[in-house]
CSV table of C-alpha atoms and ligand atoms in Angstrom, one decimal:
chain,number,residue,atom,x,y,z
A,221,MET,CA,0.7,0.2,0.2
A,222,SER,CA,1.6,3.6,-0.8
A,223,GLN,CA,2.9,5.0,2.3
A,224,PRO,CA,-0.1,7.8,3.6
A,225,GLN,CA,2.0,10.9,5.0
A,226,LYS,CA,2.4,11.2,8.6
A,227,GLY,CA,1.1,14.0,10.1
A,228,ILE,CA,-3.1,13.1,8.7
A,229,CYS,CA,-3.6,10.7,11.3
A,230,ALA,CA,-0.8,11.6,13.8
A,231,GLU,CA,-1.9,13.0,17.9
A,232,PRO,CA,-2.7,15.9,18.9
A,233,ASN,CA,-0.2,18.1,19.1
A,234,LEU,CA,0.9,21.2,21.2
A,235,HIS,CA,2.1,23.7,18.8
A,236,ALA,CA,1.2,24.0,14.7
A,237,GLN,CA,2.3,26.2,11.7
A,238,PHE,CA,0.3,26.1,8.8
A,239,LEU,CA,1.6,27.4,5.6
A,240,GLN,CA,-0.6,28.9,2.6
A,241,TYR,CA,0.6,29.5,-0.7
A,242,ASN,CA,0.1,30.6,-4.3
A,243,ILE,CA,2.2,29.6,-7.0
A,244,ILE,CA,4.0,32.5,-8.9
A,245,ASP,CA,5.9,30.7,-11.5
A,246,GLU,CA,5.3,27.9,-14.6
A,247,ASP,CA,8.1,26.0,-13.3
A,248,GLU,CA,5.9,22.8,-12.4
A,249,GLN,CA,8.7,20.4,-12.0
A,250,ALA,CA,10.8,22.4,-9.3
A,251,VAL,CA,8.1,23.0,-7.4
A,252,ARG,CA,7.5,19.0,-7.2
A,253,ALA,CA,10.8,18.0,-6.6
A,254,LYS,CA,10.7,20.8,-4.2
A,255,LEU,CA,7.3,19.1,-1.8
A,256,ALA,CA,9.8,15.9,-2.2
A,257,ARG,CA,12.7,18.2,-0.5
A,258,VAL,CA,9.7,19.1,2.0
A,259,LEU,CA,8.5,15.4,3.2
A,260,ASP,CA,12.9,14.8,3.8
A,261,ILE,CA,12.9,18.1,5.5
A,262,PHE,CA,9.7,17.0,8.0
A,263,ASP,CA,11.8,13.3,8.4
A,264,ASN,CA,14.8,15.6,9.0
A,265,PHE,CA,13.2,17.0,11.6
A,266,ASP,CA,11.9,13.8,13.5
A,267,ASN,CA,15.2,11.9,12.8
A,268,GLU,CA,17.0,14.7,14.9
A,269,HIS,CA,14.2,16.1,17.6
A,270,TYR,CA,12.3,12.6,18.3
A,271,GLU,CA,10.8,13.7,21.1
A,272,ALA,CA,9.5,16.8,19.2
A,273,MET,CA,6.6,14.3,17.5
A,274,VAL,CA,7.5,16.7,14.6
A,275,SER,CA,4.6,15.3,11.4
A,276,GLY,CA,3.8,17.8,8.6
A,277,VAL,CA,1.3,17.1,5.6
A,278,VAL,CA,2.0,18.5,2.3
A,279,CYS,CA,-1.3,19.5,0.3
A,280,ILE,CA,-2.2,20.3,-2.7
A,281,GLY,CA,-5.7,23.3,-4.0
A,282,SER,CA,-7.9,21.9,-6.1
A,283,ASP,CA,-7.0,24.4,-8.8
A,284,TYR,CA,-3.1,23.6,-9.1
A,285,PHE,CA,-3.7,20.1,-8.7
A,286,SER,CA,-4.1,19.4,-12.2
A,287,GLU,CA,-1.2,22.2,-13.3
A,288,LEU,CA,0.7,20.6,-11.0
A,289,TYR,CA,0.6,16.6,-11.8
A,290,PRO,CA,-1.2,17.0,-15.2
A,291,GLY,CA,-3.7,14.1,-16.4
A,292,LEU,CA,-4.1,12.1,-13.1
A,293,ARG,CA,-6.8,14.0,-10.2
A,294,PRO,CA,-8.3,12.3,-6.9
A,295,LEU,CA,-12.0,11.1,-8.2
A,296,GLU,CA,-13.5,13.8,-6.2
A,297,LEU,CA,-11.2,16.5,-5.5
A,298,SER,CA,-13.4,19.4,-6.2
A,299,PRO,CA,-13.3,23.2,-5.3
A,300,PHE,CA,-14.6,24.4,-1.7
A,301,PRO,CA,-18.2,24.7,-1.9
A,302,ASP,CA,-18.6,27.6,-1.1
A,303,MET,CA,-22.4,28.9,0.6
A,304,GLN,CA,-24.3,31.8,2.2
A,305,CYS,CA,-27.5,32.0,4.4
A,306,ASP,CA,-28.6,35.4,6.3
A,307,ASP,CA,-25.5,35.9,7.6
A,308,ARG,CA,-23.6,33.0,7.7
A,309,VAL,CA,-21.1,32.3,5.0
A,310,ALA,CA,-18.2,29.3,3.9
A,311,PRO,CA,-16.2,31.8,2.3
A,312,SER,CA,-13.9,29.9,-0.3
A,313,ASN,CA,-9.9,31.1,-0.8
A,314,THR,CA,-8.4,27.4,-1.7
A,315,SER,CA,-4.5,28.7,-2.3
A,316,ASP,CA,-2.2,26.6,-4.3
A,317,LEU,CA,-0.5,24.7,-1.4
A,318,LEU,CA,-1.0,23.5,2.1
A,319,ILE,CA,2.1,23.0,4.2
A,320,GLN,CA,0.6,21.9,7.7
A,321,ILE,CA,3.5,21.4,10.4
A,322,ARG,CA,3.0,20.0,13.6
A,323,ALA,CA,5.4,19.6,16.8
A,324,ASP,CA,5.5,19.7,20.6
A,325,ARG,CA,8.1,21.9,20.8
A,326,LEU,CA,7.2,25.1,19.4
A,327,ASP,CA,10.9,26.2,18.4
A,328,ILE,CA,10.7,23.8,16.1
A,329,VAL,CA,7.7,24.6,14.3
A,330,HIS,CA,8.9,27.7,13.6
A,331,ALA,CA,13.2,25.9,12.6
A,332,ILE,CA,10.5,23.5,10.2
A,333,SER,CA,8.8,26.6,8.4
A,334,MET,CA,11.7,28.4,7.7
A,335,GLN,CA,13.1,25.9,6.4
A,336,VAL,CA,10.2,25.2,4.2
A,337,HIS,CA,9.5,28.5,3.1
A,338,ASP,CA,13.4,29.0,2.1
A,339,LEU,CA,13.3,26.2,-0.5
A,340,LEU,CA,9.8,27.4,-1.6
A,341,ARG,CA,10.8,30.7,-1.9
A,342,LEU,CA,11.6,31.5,-5.2
A,343,HIS,CA,8.1,29.6,-6.8
A,344,VAL,CA,5.5,31.5,-4.5
A,345,GLU,CA,4.3,34.3,-2.6
A,346,LEU,CA,3.2,33.8,1.0
A,347,VAL,CA,-0.8,34.0,1.3
A,348,GLU,CA,-1.3,33.4,5.0
A,349,ASP,CA,0.4,31.9,8.3
A,350,ILE,CA,-1.3,30.8,11.2
A,351,LYS,CA,0.5,29.7,14.3
A,352,CYS,CA,-2.0,28.0,16.3
A,353,PHE,CA,-1.5,25.8,20.1
A,354,ARG,CA,-3.0,23.6,22.5
A,355,TYR,CA,-5.3,25.0,24.5
A,356,LEU,CA,-5.7,23.3,27.9
A,357,ASP,CA,-6.9,20.2,27.3
A,358,GLY,CA,-8.1,19.9,23.9
A,359,ARG,CA,-9.9,23.1,24.5
A,360,ASP,CA,-11.2,25.5,21.7
A,361,LEU,CA,-11.4,28.9,23.0
A,362,THR,CA,-14.4,28.9,23.3
A,363,GLY,CA,-14.4,26.4,26.1
A,364,PHE,CA,-15.6,23.4,25.1
A,365,ILE,CA,-13.0,20.2,24.2
A,366,ASP,CA,-13.0,20.1,20.4
A,367,ALA,CA,-12.3,16.5,18.2
A,368,ASP,CA,-12.7,14.4,21.2
A,369,ASP,CA,-15.3,12.4,19.2
A,370,ASN,CA,-12.4,12.0,17.0
A,371,PRO,CA,-11.9,9.0,15.0
A,372,ARG,CA,-9.5,6.5,16.9
A,373,GLY,CA,-6.9,3.2,15.7
A,374,VAL,CA,-8.3,1.6,13.0
A,375,ASP,CA,-11.2,4.1,12.3
A,376,LYS,CA,-8.7,6.7,12.2
A,377,LYS,CA,-7.4,5.1,8.2
A,378,SER,CA,-10.0,4.3,7.3
A,379,ILE,CA,-12.2,7.3,7.7
A,380,ALA,CA,-9.3,9.0,7.1
A,381,LEU,CA,-7.4,7.9,3.9
A,382,ILE,CA,-8.5,6.1,0.8
A,383,GLY,CA,-8.1,2.5,-0.4
A,384,ASP,CA,-9.4,0.9,-3.0
A,385,GLU,CA,-12.0,3.0,-4.5
A,386,ASP,CA,-9.6,5.2,-6.1
A,387,PRO,CA,-6.5,3.0,-7.2
A,388,ASP,CA,-4.3,6.2,-8.1
A,389,PHE,CA,-4.5,7.7,-4.7
A,390,ILE,CA,-4.7,4.7,-2.1
A,391,GLY,CA,-2.8,6.4,1.2
A,392,GLY,CA,-3.9,10.4,0.0
A,393,SER,CA,-6.9,11.8,1.7
A,394,TYR,CA,-8.9,14.9,1.6
A,395,VAL,CA,-8.7,17.5,3.0
A,396,HIS,CA,-10.7,21.0,4.1
A,397,THR,CA,-9.5,24.1,6.3
A,398,GLN,CA,-12.0,27.2,7.6
A,399,ARG,CA,-9.9,30.3,9.7
A,400,TYR,CA,-12.5,30.6,12.5
A,401,LEU,CA,-12.5,34.3,13.8
A,402,HIS,CA,-15.0,34.0,17.2
A,403,ASP,CA,-16.2,37.0,18.8
A,404,MET,CA,-15.5,35.9,21.8
A,405,GLN,CA,-16.7,39.2,24.0
A,406,ARG,CA,-20.0,37.9,23.1
A,407,TRP,CA,-19.6,34.7,23.8
A,408,GLN,CA,-18.6,34.9,27.2
A,409,LEU,CA,-21.8,36.9,27.9
A,410,LEU,CA,-23.4,34.3,27.1
A,411,SER,CA,-24.3,32.2,30.4
A,412,GLU,CA,-22.1,28.7,30.7
A,413,ARG,CA,-25.6,26.9,30.8
A,414,HIS,CA,-26.8,28.8,27.4
A,415,GLN,CA,-23.2,27.7,26.0
A,416,GLU,CA,-23.8,24.3,26.2
A,417,LYS,CA,-27.6,24.4,24.8
A,418,ILE,CA,-25.9,25.8,21.8
A,419,MET,CA,-22.6,23.4,21.2
A,420,GLY,CA,-24.9,20.8,22.4
A,421,ARG,CA,-22.1,19.0,24.8
A,422,THR,CA,-21.4,20.5,28.7
A,423,ARG,CA,-18.9,22.0,29.5
A,424,GLU,CA,-17.1,20.5,31.6
A,425,HIS,CA,-17.5,16.7,31.5
A,426,HIS,CA,-17.9,16.9,27.1
A,427,LEU,CA,-21.4,15.5,27.7
A,428,VAL,CA,-24.5,15.1,25.2
A,429,SER,CA,-26.1,17.8,26.9
A,430,GLU,CA,-29.9,17.6,27.9
A,431,GLU,CA,-30.5,20.8,26.0
A,432,ALA,CA,-28.8,20.3,22.6
A,433,ASN,CA,-30.9,21.0,20.4
A,434,ALA,CA,-31.8,20.8,16.0
A,435,ASN,CA,-29.4,24.0,16.9
A,436,SER,CA,-26.4,22.9,18.3
A,437,HIS,CA,-23.5,22.6,16.8
A,438,TYR,CA,-23.4,18.6,18.0
A,439,ILE,CA,-26.6,17.7,16.2
A,440,ARG,CA,-25.9,19.5,12.9
A,441,SER,CA,-22.9,18.4,12.5
A,442,ARG,CA,-23.6,15.1,13.9
A,443,VAL,CA,-25.9,14.5,10.3
A,444,THR,CA,-27.3,11.3,10.2
A,445,ASP,CA,-27.4,9.2,7.5
A,446,LEU,CA,-23.4,10.5,7.2
A,447,SER,CA,-22.9,8.4,10.3
A,448,ASP,CA,-22.4,4.6,9.5
A,449,ILE,CA,-25.0,2.1,11.1
A,450,ASN,CA,-22.6,1.8,14.4
A,451,GLY,CA,-22.7,6.5,14.4
A,452,LYS,CA,-18.8,6.3,14.3
A,453,GLN,CA,-17.3,9.9,13.1
A,454,CYS,CA,-17.6,10.8,9.1
A,455,LEU,CA,-14.2,13.2,9.4
A,456,LEU,CA,-11.2,13.1,11.2
A,457,ARG,CA,-10.9,16.9,12.5
A,458,GLN,CA,-7.4,17.6,13.3
A,459,SER,CA,-8.2,21.7,14.1
A,460,MET,CA,-6.1,24.4,16.5
A,461,PRO,CA,-6.9,27.6,17.7
A,462,TYR,CA,-4.3,30.0,17.4
A,463,ALA,CA,-4.6,33.7,19.0
A,464,ASN,CA,-2.3,36.7,19.1
A,465,MET,CA,-5.1,40.2,20.7
A,466,ARG,CA,-6.3,41.2,18.2
A,467,GLU,CA,-8.6,37.9,17.2
A,468,GLN,CA,-9.7,34.1,18.7
A,469,GLY,CA,-10.4,31.8,17.0
A,470,LEU,CA,-10.1,28.0,15.6
A,471,PHE,CA,-7.6,26.9,12.7
A,472,PHE,CA,-10.3,23.6,11.1
A,473,VAL,CA,-9.1,21.3,9.4
A,474,SER,CA,-10.8,17.7,8.3
A,475,HIS,CA,-9.0,14.1,6.7
A,476,CYS,CA,-11.1,12.5,4.7
A,477,HIS,CA,-11.7,9.5,2.4
A,478,SER,CA,-13.9,11.9,0.9
A,479,SER,CA,-14.8,15.3,-0.3
A,480,GLN,CA,-18.8,14.5,0.2
A,481,PRO,CA,-19.0,14.2,4.9
A,482,PHE,CA,-17.4,17.8,5.4
A,483,LYS,CA,-19.4,19.6,2.2
A,484,THR,CA,-22.7,17.6,4.1
A,485,MET,CA,-21.9,18.6,7.6
A,486,LEU,CA,-21.6,22.2,6.2
A,487,HIS,CA,-24.7,22.4,4.3
A,488,SER,CA,-26.3,21.3,7.6
A,489,MET,CA,-24.5,23.9,10.1
A,490,ILE,CA,-25.0,27.0,7.4
A,491,PHE,CA,-28.3,26.6,6.0
A,492,GLY,CA,-30.1,23.4,9.2
A,493,THR,CA,-32.7,20.9,7.4
A,494,GLN,CA,-35.5,22.8,7.9
A,495,ALA,CA,-36.4,27.2,8.2
A,496,ASP,CA,-33.9,27.7,11.2
A,497,GLU,CA,-32.4,24.9,12.5
A,498,TYR,CA,-28.9,25.6,11.8
A,499,ASP,CA,-26.2,26.2,13.6
A,500,ALA,CA,-26.5,28.3,16.4
A,501,PHE,CA,-22.6,28.1,17.1
A,502,LEU,CA,-22.7,30.3,13.9
A,503,ASP,CA,-24.1,33.2,15.4
A,504,TYR,CA,-20.0,33.8,17.4
A,505,THR,CA,-18.0,32.7,15.1
A,506,ASN,CA,-17.2,33.8,11.0
A,507,ALA,CA,-15.4,31.4,8.5
A,508,LEU,CA,-12.8,33.8,7.1
A,509,THR,CA,-11.4,31.0,5.1
A,510,GLY,CA,-12.2,28.4,3.0
A,511,GLY,CA,-9.7,25.3,0.8
A,512,ALA,CA,-10.2,22.7,-0.4
A,513,TYR,CA,-6.7,20.6,-1.0
A,514,PHE,CA,-5.5,16.7,-1.6
A,515,ALA,CA,-2.8,16.0,0.6
A,516,PRO,CA,-1.0,12.8,-2.0
A,517,SER,CA,0.6,9.6,-0.2
A,518,LEU,CA,4.6,9.3,0.0
A,519,ASP,CA,4.7,8.1,-2.3
A,520,PHE,CA,3.1,10.1,-5.3
A,521,ILE,CA,5.4,13.2,-3.8
A,522,LYS,CA,8.0,11.3,-4.1
A,523,LEU,CA,8.3,9.1,-7.5
A,524,ARG,CA,7.0,12.5,-8.9
A,525,GLY,CA,9.0,14.4,-7.7
A,526,GLN,CA,11.4,12.8,-9.5
A,527,SER,CA,10.4,13.7,-13.5
B,64,LIG,C1,-15.4,27.3,14.6
B,64,LIG,C2,-15.8,26.7,14.3
B,64,LIG,C3,-15.9,24.7,15.1
B,64,LIG,C4,-15.1,24.7,16.4
B,64,LIG,C5,-14.9,26.0,18.0
B,64,LIG,C6,-16.1,23.5,16.8
B,64,LIG,C7,-16.4,22.4,17.6
B,64,LIG,C8,-16.4,21.3,18.2
B,64,LIG,C9,-17.2,20.9,19.9
B,64,LIG,C10,-17.0,21.6,20.8
B,64,LIG,C11,-17.7,19.5,19.8
B,64,LIG,C12,-18.2,18.8,20.7
B,64,LIG,C13,-16.8,18.0,20.8
B,64,LIG,C14,-16.7,16.8,20.0
B,64,LIG,O1,-17.2,15.6,19.4
B,64,LIG,O2,-15.5,17.0,19.1
B,64,LIG,C15,-17.8,19.5,17.6
B,64,LIG,C16,-18.3,18.4,17.3
B,64,LIG,C17,-17.9,17.9,16.0
B,64,LIG,N1,-18.0,19.2,15.4
B,64,LIG,FE1,-17.7,21.3,15.8
B,64,LIG,N2,-16.6,23.2,15.6
B,64,LIG,C18,-16.3,23.7,14.5
B,64,LIG,C19,-16.6,23.8,13.6
B,64,LIG,C20,-16.7,22.4,12.8
B,64,LIG,C21,-17.7,22.1,10.6
B,64,LIG,C22,-16.7,23.4,10.4
B,64,LIG,C23,-17.4,21.0,11.3
B,64,LIG,C24,-17.4,20.1,9.6
B,64,LIG,C25,-18.0,20.3,8.5
B,64,LIG,C26,-17.4,20.0,12.2
B,64,LIG,C27,-17.4,18.8,12.6
B,64,LIG,C28,-17.7,18.8,13.6
B,64,LIG,C29,-18.0,17.0,13.9
B,64,LIG,C30,-18.5,15.4,12.7
B,64,LIG,C31,-17.5,16.8,15.2
B,64,LIG,C32,-18.4,15.6,16.4
B,64,LIG,C33,-20.3,15.4,16.2
B,64,LIG,C34,-20.6,14.2,17.0
B,64,LIG,O3,-19.9,13.9,18.3
B,64,LIG,O4,-20.6,13.4,16.7
B,64,LIG,N3,-17.4,21.4,13.7
B,64,LIG,N4,-17.6,20.8,17.3
C-alpha cells in the first residue's frame, strides 16, 4: 500500500503552523521536486528531535492539482463549496499549497517552517501563515473540548485515507480548512448553560447536553445519514486554536477518504434541514477562509518529485 503522509493520522500536537502559498511561476517540475524535499525536511527534524513528535502534511489546492500533476486527478477533488445563508457565510479561497507543520516544540515548528519557506520561496507568495496551539486539555477557545469524538485506532485510517476505491490515490486524503474568527466578547457574555445548549455538550465533562437541540453544533455536525451504522465519525478533525490580542479563533482542518462528508456537514450547519435549524454557534463565529486540498501519499509525491 502507498504510505500515507504521517501527519494525517498523527495524534494532536502542542503547536502547529499552517503555511498557505500561491504559486507565482510555471515551473511545475521544480515545485514537484521541492514538495518531495519538504517531506525530507519533516523526516530530518523527526529523526533529530524524536521527542518533539514532528508531523507534517503537504496539501495541494483543488485548482492547482491538475497543473502540478497533469493527467491525474483524485476522483472527488473539487473546489471548496462556498455557501451563504443570511449572515452565515463560508467563503472559498483555496490557495495553491497548504503545508501543515506540527510538533510538541514551538522552536521546532518554527525551524521547520523557516526551512520549508526558504525552499519554496522562489516559486511562491505567502498567502496566510497561522500559528496554532493546544489550549488547556484540547479545548477550543470557547472552553469546549474539541475533537474528543474523533475516530480512534484503525477507524482513523479508514475514515481519513483513500483505499481501493481510487487506485491511483491510495493513501491520499481530502483536506478541508476554514479559519474561524470567534466573537469572544459576545460568547463570554452568555451563561454556561446557554453556551452548552449552543454546543450541545457540557463544558466540564463533555457529555451530550440535555438541552441539545436541532440548532446545537453537536446535532448539526452529526448529520445522521453520514454516520455509519455504529454512529462512528465520518471526518478526522485536526483543528487547533490560534490567538493574538486582536483575533481569536479556530483553524479548522479535516481529513477524509471522501470530500462529501465535510460538504454535507457544512451545509447542515449553515442551512439546517428546516428553516431556522442552522448551527447557532455560527452566530458567535465567522469563517474568514475556506480551502479544499488533496494530500497525496508519500510515494505519490516522491515518485513525481523525480520527473
Ligand atoms: C469554529 C469552528 C468550530 C468549533 C469551535 C467546533 C467545536 C466543536 C466541539 C466543541 C465539538 C464537540 C466535541 C467533539 O465531539 O469534538 C464539535 C464536534 C464536531 N464538530 Fe465541530 N467545531 C467547529 C466547526 C466544525 C465544522 C466546520 C465541522 C464540519 C463541517 C465540524 C464538525 C464536527 C463534528 C463531525 C463533530 C462531532 C459530532 C459528534 O459527536 O458526532 N465542526 N465541534
